[in-house]
XYZ file of C-alpha atoms in Angstrom:
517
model
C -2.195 -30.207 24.339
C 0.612 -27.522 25.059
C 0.716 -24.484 23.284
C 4.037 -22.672 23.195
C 4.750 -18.598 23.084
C 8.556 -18.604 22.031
C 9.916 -14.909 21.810
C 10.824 -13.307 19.279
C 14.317 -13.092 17.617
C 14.246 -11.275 14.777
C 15.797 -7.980 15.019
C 13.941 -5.126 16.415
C 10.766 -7.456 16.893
C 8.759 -6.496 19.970
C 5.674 -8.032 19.266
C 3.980 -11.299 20.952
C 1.918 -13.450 19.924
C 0.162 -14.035 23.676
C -0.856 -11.467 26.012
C -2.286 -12.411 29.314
C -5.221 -11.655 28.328
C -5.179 -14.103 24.898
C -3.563 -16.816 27.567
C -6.949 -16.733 29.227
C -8.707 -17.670 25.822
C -6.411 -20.561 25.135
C -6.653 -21.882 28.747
C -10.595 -21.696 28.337
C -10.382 -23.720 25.345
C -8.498 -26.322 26.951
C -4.924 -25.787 25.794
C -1.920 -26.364 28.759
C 0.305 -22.458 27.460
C 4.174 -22.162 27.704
C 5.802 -19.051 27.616
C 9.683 -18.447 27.332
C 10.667 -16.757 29.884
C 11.121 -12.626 28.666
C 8.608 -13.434 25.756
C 6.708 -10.199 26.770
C 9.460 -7.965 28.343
C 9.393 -5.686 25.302
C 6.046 -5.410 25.258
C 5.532 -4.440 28.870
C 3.838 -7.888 29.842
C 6.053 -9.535 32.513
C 6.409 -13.046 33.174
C 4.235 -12.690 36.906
C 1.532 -11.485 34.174
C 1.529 -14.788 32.558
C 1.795 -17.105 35.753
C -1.288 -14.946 37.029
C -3.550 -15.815 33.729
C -2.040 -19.890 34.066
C 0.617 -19.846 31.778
C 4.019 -21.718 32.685
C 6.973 -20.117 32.081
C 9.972 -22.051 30.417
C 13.432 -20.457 30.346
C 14.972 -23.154 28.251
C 14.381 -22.935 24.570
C 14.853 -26.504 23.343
C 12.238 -27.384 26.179
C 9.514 -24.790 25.435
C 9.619 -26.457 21.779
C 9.784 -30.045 22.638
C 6.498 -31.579 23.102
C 4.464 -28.268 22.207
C 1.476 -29.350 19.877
C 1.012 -26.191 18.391
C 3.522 -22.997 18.087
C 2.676 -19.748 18.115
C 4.583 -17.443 16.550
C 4.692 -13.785 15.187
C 7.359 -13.575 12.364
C 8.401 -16.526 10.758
C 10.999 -19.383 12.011
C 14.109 -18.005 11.367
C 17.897 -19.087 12.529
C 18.636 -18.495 15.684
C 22.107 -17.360 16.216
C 22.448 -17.823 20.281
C 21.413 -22.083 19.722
C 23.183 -21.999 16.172
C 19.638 -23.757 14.779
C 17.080 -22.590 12.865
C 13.648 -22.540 14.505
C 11.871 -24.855 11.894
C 14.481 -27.551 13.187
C 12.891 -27.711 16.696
C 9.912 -28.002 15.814
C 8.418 -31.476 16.494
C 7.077 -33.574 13.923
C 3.700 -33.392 12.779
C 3.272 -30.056 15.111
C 1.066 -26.784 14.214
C 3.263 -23.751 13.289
C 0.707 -20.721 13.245
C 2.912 -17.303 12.330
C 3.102 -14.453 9.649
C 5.143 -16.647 7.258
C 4.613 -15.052 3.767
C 5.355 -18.494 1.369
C 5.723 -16.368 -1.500
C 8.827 -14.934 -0.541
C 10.371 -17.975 1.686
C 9.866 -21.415 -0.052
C 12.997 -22.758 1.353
C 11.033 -22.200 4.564
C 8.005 -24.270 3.762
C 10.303 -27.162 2.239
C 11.751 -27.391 5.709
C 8.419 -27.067 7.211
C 6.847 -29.913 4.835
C 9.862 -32.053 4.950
C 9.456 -32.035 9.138
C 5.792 -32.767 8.395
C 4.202 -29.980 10.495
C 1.352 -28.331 9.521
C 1.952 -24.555 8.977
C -0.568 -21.872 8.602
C 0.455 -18.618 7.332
C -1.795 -15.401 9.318
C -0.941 -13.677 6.184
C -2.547 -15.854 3.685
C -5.782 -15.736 5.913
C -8.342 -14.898 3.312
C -10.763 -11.800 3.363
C -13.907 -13.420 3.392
C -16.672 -12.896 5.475
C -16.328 -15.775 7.465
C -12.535 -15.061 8.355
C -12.660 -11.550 9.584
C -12.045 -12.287 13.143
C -9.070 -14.131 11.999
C -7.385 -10.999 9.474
C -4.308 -9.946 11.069
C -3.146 -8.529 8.086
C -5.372 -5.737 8.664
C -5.552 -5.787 11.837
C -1.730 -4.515 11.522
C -2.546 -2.751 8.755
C -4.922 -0.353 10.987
C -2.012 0.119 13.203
C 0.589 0.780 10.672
C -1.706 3.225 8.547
C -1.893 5.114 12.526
C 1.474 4.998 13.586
C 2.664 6.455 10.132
C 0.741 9.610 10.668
C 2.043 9.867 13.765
C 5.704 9.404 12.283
C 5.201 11.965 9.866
C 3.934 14.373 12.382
C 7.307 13.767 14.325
C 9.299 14.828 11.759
C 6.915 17.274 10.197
C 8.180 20.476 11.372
C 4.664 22.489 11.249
C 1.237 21.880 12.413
C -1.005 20.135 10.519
C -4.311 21.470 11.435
C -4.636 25.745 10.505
C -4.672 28.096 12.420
C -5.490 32.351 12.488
C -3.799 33.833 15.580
C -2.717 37.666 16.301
C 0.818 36.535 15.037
C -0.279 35.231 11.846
C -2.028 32.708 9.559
C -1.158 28.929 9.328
C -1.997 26.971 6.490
C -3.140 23.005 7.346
C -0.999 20.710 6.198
C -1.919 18.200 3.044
C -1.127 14.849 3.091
C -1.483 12.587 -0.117
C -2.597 9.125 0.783
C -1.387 6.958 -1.709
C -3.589 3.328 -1.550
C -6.683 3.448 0.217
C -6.528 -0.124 1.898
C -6.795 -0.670 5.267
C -3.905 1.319 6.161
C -4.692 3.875 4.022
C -8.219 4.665 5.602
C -6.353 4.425 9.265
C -3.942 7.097 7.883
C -6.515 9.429 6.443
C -8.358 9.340 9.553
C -5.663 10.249 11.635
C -4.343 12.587 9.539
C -8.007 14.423 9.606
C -8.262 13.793 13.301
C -5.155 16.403 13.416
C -6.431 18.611 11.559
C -4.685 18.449 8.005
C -5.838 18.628 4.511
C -6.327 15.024 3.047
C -6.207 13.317 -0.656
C -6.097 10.061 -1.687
C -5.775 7.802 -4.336
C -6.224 3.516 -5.366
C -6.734 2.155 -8.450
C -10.115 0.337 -6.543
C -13.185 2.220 -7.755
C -15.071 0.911 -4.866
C -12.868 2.631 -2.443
C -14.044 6.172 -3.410
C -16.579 6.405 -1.794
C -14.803 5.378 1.469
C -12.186 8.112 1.116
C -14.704 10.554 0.840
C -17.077 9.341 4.015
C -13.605 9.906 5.713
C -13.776 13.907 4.831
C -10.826 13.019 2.179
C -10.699 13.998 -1.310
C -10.196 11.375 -4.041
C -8.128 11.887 -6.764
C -9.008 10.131 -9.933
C -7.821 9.824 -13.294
C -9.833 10.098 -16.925
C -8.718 6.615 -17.939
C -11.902 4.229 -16.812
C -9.131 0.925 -15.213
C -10.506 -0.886 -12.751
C -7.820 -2.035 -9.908
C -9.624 -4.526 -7.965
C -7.254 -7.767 -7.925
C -8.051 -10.921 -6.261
C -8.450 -10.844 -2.302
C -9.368 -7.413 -1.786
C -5.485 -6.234 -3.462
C -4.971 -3.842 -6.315
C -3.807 -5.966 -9.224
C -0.978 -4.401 -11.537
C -2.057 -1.797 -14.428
C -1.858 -1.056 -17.753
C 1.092 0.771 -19.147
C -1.145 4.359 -19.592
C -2.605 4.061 -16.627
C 0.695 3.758 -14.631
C 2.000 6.663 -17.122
C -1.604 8.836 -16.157
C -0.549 8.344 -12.364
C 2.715 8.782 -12.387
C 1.991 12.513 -13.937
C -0.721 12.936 -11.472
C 1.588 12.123 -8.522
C 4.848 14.477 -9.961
C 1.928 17.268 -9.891
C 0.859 16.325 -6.277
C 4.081 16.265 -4.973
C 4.917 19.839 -6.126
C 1.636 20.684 -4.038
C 1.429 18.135 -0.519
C 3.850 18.357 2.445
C 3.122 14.982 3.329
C 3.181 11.362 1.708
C 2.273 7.985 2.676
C 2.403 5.089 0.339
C 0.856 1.847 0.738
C 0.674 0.182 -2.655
C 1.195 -3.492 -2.298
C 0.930 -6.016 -4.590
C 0.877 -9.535 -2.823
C 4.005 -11.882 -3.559
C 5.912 -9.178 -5.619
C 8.285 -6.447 -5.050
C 6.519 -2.790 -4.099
C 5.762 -0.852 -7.213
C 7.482 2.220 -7.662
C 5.432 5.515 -7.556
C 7.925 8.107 -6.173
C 10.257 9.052 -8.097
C 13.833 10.975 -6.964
C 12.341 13.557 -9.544
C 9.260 14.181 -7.631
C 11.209 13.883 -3.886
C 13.242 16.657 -4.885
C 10.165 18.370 -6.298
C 8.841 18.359 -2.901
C 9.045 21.395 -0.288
C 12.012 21.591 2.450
C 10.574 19.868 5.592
C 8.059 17.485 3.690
C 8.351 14.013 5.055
C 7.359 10.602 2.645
C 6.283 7.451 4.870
C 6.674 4.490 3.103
C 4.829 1.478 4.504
C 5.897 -0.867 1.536
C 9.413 -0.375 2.481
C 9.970 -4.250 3.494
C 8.801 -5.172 -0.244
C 11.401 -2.281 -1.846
C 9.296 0.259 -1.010
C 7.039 2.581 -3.303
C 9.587 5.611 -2.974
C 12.897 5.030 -5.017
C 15.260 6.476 -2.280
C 13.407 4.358 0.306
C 16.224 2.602 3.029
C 14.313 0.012 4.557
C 14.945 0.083 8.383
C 15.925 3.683 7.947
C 14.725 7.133 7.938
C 16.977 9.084 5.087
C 17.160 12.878 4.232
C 17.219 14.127 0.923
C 17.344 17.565 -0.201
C 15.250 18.471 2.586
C 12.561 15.986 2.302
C 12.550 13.303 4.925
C 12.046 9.793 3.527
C 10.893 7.209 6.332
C 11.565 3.664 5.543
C 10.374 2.165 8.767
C 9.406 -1.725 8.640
C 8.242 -2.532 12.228
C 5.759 0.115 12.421
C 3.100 -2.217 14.410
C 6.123 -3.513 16.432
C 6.435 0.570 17.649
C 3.235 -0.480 18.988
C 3.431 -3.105 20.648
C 1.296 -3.769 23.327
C -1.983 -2.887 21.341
C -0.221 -4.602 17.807
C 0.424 -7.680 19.921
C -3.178 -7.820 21.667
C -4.687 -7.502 18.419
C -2.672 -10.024 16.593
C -3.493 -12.642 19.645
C -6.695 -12.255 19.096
C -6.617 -13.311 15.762
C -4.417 -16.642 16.032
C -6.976 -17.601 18.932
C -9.860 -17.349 16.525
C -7.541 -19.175 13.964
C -6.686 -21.966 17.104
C -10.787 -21.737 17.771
C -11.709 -22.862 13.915
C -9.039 -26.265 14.085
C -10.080 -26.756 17.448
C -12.753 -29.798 17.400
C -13.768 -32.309 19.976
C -9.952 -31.760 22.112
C -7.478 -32.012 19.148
C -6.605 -29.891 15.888
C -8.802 -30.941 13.013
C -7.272 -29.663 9.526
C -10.782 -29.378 7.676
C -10.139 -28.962 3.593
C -13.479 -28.035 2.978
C -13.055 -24.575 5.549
C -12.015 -21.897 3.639
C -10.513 -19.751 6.309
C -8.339 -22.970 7.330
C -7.675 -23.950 3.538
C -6.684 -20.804 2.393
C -4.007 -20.141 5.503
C -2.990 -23.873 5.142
C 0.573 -23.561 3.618
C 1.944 -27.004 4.830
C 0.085 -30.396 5.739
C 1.153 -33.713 6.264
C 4.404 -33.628 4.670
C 3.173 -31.832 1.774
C 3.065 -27.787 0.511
C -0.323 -27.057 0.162
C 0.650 -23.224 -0.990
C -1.258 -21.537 -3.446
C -5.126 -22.910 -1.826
C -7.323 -23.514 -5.137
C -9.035 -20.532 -6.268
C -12.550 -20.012 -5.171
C -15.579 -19.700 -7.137
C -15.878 -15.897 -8.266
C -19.156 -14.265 -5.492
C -22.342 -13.919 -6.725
C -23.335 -11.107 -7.770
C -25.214 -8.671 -5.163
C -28.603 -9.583 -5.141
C -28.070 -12.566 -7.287
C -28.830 -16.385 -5.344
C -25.696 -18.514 -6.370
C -27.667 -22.000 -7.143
C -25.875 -25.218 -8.555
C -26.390 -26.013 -12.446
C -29.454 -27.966 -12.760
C -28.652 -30.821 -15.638
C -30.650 -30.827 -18.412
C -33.421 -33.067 -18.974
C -33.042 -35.266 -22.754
C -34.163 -33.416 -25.309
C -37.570 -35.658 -25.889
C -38.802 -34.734 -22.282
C -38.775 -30.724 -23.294
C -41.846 -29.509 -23.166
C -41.795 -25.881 -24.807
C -44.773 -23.973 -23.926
C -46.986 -23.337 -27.444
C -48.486 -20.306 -28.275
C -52.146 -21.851 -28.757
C -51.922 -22.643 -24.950
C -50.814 -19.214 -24.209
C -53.995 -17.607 -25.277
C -55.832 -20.381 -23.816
C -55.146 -19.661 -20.272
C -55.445 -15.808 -21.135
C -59.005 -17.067 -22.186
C -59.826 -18.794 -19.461
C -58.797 -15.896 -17.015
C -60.832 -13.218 -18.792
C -63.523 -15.581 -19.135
C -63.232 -16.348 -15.152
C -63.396 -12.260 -14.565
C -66.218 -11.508 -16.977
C -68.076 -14.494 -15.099
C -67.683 -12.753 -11.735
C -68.598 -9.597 -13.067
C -71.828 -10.776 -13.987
C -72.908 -12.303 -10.921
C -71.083 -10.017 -8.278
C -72.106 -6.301 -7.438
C -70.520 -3.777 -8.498
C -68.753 -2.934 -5.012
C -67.439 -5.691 -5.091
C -65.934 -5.591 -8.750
C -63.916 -2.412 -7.832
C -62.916 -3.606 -4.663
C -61.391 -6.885 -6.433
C -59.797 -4.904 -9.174
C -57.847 -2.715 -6.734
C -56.895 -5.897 -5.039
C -55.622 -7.778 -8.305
C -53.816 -4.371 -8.917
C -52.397 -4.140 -5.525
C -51.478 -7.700 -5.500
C -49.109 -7.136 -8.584
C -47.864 -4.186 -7.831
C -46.594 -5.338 -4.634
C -45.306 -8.191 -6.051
C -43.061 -6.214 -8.624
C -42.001 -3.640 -5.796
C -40.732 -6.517 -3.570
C -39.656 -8.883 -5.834
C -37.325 -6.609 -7.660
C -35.742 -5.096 -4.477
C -31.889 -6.156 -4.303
C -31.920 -8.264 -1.430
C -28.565 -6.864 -0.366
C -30.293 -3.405 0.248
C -31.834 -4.556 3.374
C -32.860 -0.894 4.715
C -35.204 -0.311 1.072
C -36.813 -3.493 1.880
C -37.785 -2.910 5.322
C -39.243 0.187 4.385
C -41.190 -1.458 2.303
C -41.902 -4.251 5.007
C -43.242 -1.153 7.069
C -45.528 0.164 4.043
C -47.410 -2.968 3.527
C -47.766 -3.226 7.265
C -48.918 -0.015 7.319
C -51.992 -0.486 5.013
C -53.033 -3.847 6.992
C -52.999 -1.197 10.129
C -55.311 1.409 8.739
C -57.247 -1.712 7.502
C -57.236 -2.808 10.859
C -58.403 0.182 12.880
C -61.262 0.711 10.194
C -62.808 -2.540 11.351
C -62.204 -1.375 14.825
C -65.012 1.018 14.783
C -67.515 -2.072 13.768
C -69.326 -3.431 16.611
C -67.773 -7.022 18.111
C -67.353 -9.629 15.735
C -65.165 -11.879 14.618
C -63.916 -9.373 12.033
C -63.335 -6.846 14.930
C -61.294 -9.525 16.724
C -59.650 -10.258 13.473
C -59.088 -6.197 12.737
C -57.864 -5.898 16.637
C -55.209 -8.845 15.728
C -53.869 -7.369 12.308
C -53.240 -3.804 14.200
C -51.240 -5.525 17.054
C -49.216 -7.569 14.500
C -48.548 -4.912 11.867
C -47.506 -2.541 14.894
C -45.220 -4.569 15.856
C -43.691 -5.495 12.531
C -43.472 -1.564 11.844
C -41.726 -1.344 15.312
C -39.458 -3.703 14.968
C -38.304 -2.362 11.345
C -37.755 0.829 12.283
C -35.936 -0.577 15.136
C -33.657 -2.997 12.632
C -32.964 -0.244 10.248
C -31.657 2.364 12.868
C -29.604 -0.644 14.085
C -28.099 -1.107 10.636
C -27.654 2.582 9.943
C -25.855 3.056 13.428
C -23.013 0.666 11.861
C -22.101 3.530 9.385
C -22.023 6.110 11.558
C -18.857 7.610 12.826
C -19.056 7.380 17.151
């Protein structure tokens, strides 16, 4: 099956979706790779590049298209003025479209796609599940764009943003208000620490605070108790006060930062509006905004999209190809994750559509000459700790047996009956030793039982307690002469060493994932 890497037409676009590199990974999975000619020239790939990793290079555009299986693509089809066409037109029919195609915003776009009967996936409507994390471009350009608008700001910033004391004088750090603490929003705050500057942040997501303070950040939060948390990982839009409590907490910032960067994003609707013209001109002479929401509106109100405007002093940036002013790495990265896309439809030599995948469901916008846009919404997760398990149906009513209290305090007889017997007949070593055991044995049970098994690190350590007792159990029968509870003792001390070994060695592995290199 041929794969085709058209380039890009949109304005300004240098991105591609293949890199020599991602050709390699297609032609391992068994796909024949066309490249227009030129696809990569603005990304510093040439055409030799793709002939060396097996690609073939097509310099007519109708031909790359015809016959191609599956199209990859980075922004969506879109008319192409030099053919007088638009790119959903040469598509063949029943093909696989894989691009950024945001159906929210172009449904005149998936009629054309559905009507042609291809089967579109959108990389932006990958969901962010556990399962599809190798296939997220969203934040893999995201990560990028939170970077490169640092690094904008610092262009145009006309001081340094880390302090310094020299014989000449003092410098004060720069502070930079992070507004959204996304994806983008952590990328930004780390790169604005890496340099030195003075960082705050804000979401409406609860569960990000702790994440903007790991980074050395401080996060700024408000009295009213709102959580922000919307479906997919988004913020979800708030409640009149609370927009009112934030909008008074950013006027005060900006009197206070040199340095903003918005990211608030609400999928499918226009950018919210958190900077005012008020608090712009509020702002310091040589403060620069970045707006990363400036394709959606943008979250300043004197945003330009495309352009970078000055306004009493403050610059306002309203770039929209940040990750395109990255190219190469934006373009490696984004491969990367239409090949794991390609890698889940791939099955037995052709492209299987499975319903029941999430990762393909929920990026499935098109199928079969239908629009499959919104997927059904998923089951709400468990909650952390809790086993999600299917209804069990009740039995009839006459086949309930409910427990009676007479039978209650039988078997509470019969137990203390069954101790007091072995009381009587056993010594009295044994009798403590067997209460310490029933105690221990219920203890235990309540100390493991009600660990969260989502805290894996508590329950290791107390993996490595229990195996601890069964070693100093162990080495006591060591000192015995040889017998077979020696050999037995000798056995439980190699075991429990190596269980206490190999949890220590676990944990530090899972520890070592949270720890910044």
């Amino acid at each position: 099956m041929r794969v085709a890497i058209p380039k890009e037409i949109h304005p300004g676009e240098r991105r591609v979706v293949a890199t020599p590199q991602t050709v390699l990974r297609l032609r391992k999975l068994g796909f024949e790779v066309a490249v227009q000619s030129g696809a990569g020239a603005e990304t510093g790939f040439a055409d030799a590049q793709y002939i060396e990793a097996g690609a073939i290079i097509v310099s007519d555009v109708r031909a790359l298209w015809s016959g191609a299986g599956v199209v990859l693509k980075v922004r969506p089809p879109e008319h192409n003025p030099a053919l007088d066409i638009h790119e959903a037109d040469l598509i063949d029919a029943g093909a696989v479209l894989i691009s950024f195609l945001w159906p929210a915003q172009n449904p005149e776009l998936l009629s054309r796609l559905a009507a042609r009967r291809v089967t579109a996936l959108a990389m932006d409507c990958v969901p962010r599940i556990t399962r599809a994390q190798k296939m997220d471009a969203l934040s893999a350009m995201a990560n990028i764009a939170g970077y490169r608008a640092v690094v904008e700001a610092a262009s145009h910033f006309p001081r340094f943003f880390a302090g310094q004391t020299t014989a000449a004088g003092k410098i004060d750090p720069a502070k930079v208000l992070v507004i959204g603490a996304g994806v983008a929003g952590l990328a930004a705050i780390g790169a604005a620490r890496s340099l030195g500057a003075i960082v705050r942040a804000f979401d409406t997501r609860h569960a990000t605070r702790d994440q903007v303070r790991s980074m050395g950040a401080e996060f700024l939060e408000l009295d009213l108790k709102e959580e922000g948390e919307g479906h997919g990982g988004y913020g979800r839009e708030m409640s009149a006060a609370f927009i009112a409590a934030e909008m008074a907490l950013f006027a005060k910032q900006a009197m206070d930062v040199d340095i903003i960067i918005t990211t608030a994003l609400i999928p499918g609707k226009k950018a919210p509006q958190l900077i005012t013209a008020g608090m712009v001109e509020s702002m310091k002479p040589g403060s620069v905004i970045v707006d990363l929401a400036a394709e959606q509106g943008g979250n300043c109100a004197l945003t330009r999209p495309g352009e970078v405007v000055v306004h009493k002093g403050v610059a306002i940036i309203g770039h929209t190809d940040l990750p395109s002013r990255m190219a190469s790495q934006a373009s490696q990265l984004y491969g990367g994750t239409v090949v794991a896309l390609l890698e889940e439809l791939w099955r037995d030599g052709a492209i299987r559509v499975e319903m029941d995948n999430p990762a393909v469901r929920g990026a499935l916008v098109a199928h079969d000459g239908q629009i499959t846009w919104p997927p059904p919404t998923p089951p709400p997760p468990p909650e952390p700790g809790v086993a999600a398990t299917a209804p069990k149906p009740e039995p009839p009513a006459a086949l309930i047996k409910k427990p009676t209290r007479d039978r209650t305090f039988l078997w509470l007889a019969l137990a203390g009956g069954a101790l007091a017997g072995v009381g009587l007949v056993a010594p009295p070593s044994f009798l403590g030793h067997f209460t310490v055991f029933i105690l221990a044995c219920f203890v235990g049970w309540q100390v493991v039982w009600n660990v969260t098994p989502a805290l894996h690190t508590p329950l290791m350590s107390v993996t490595n307690a229990v195996s601890g007792i069964i070693l100093i159990g162990g080495m006591l029968h060591l000192s015995h002469r040889p017998s077979t509870a020696t050999v037995l003792g000798a056995l439980a001390v190699l075991l429990a060493t190596i269980n206490i070994a190999g949890g220590f060695l676990v944990t530090n592995r899972m520890l070592a994932m949270f720890r910044r290199k």
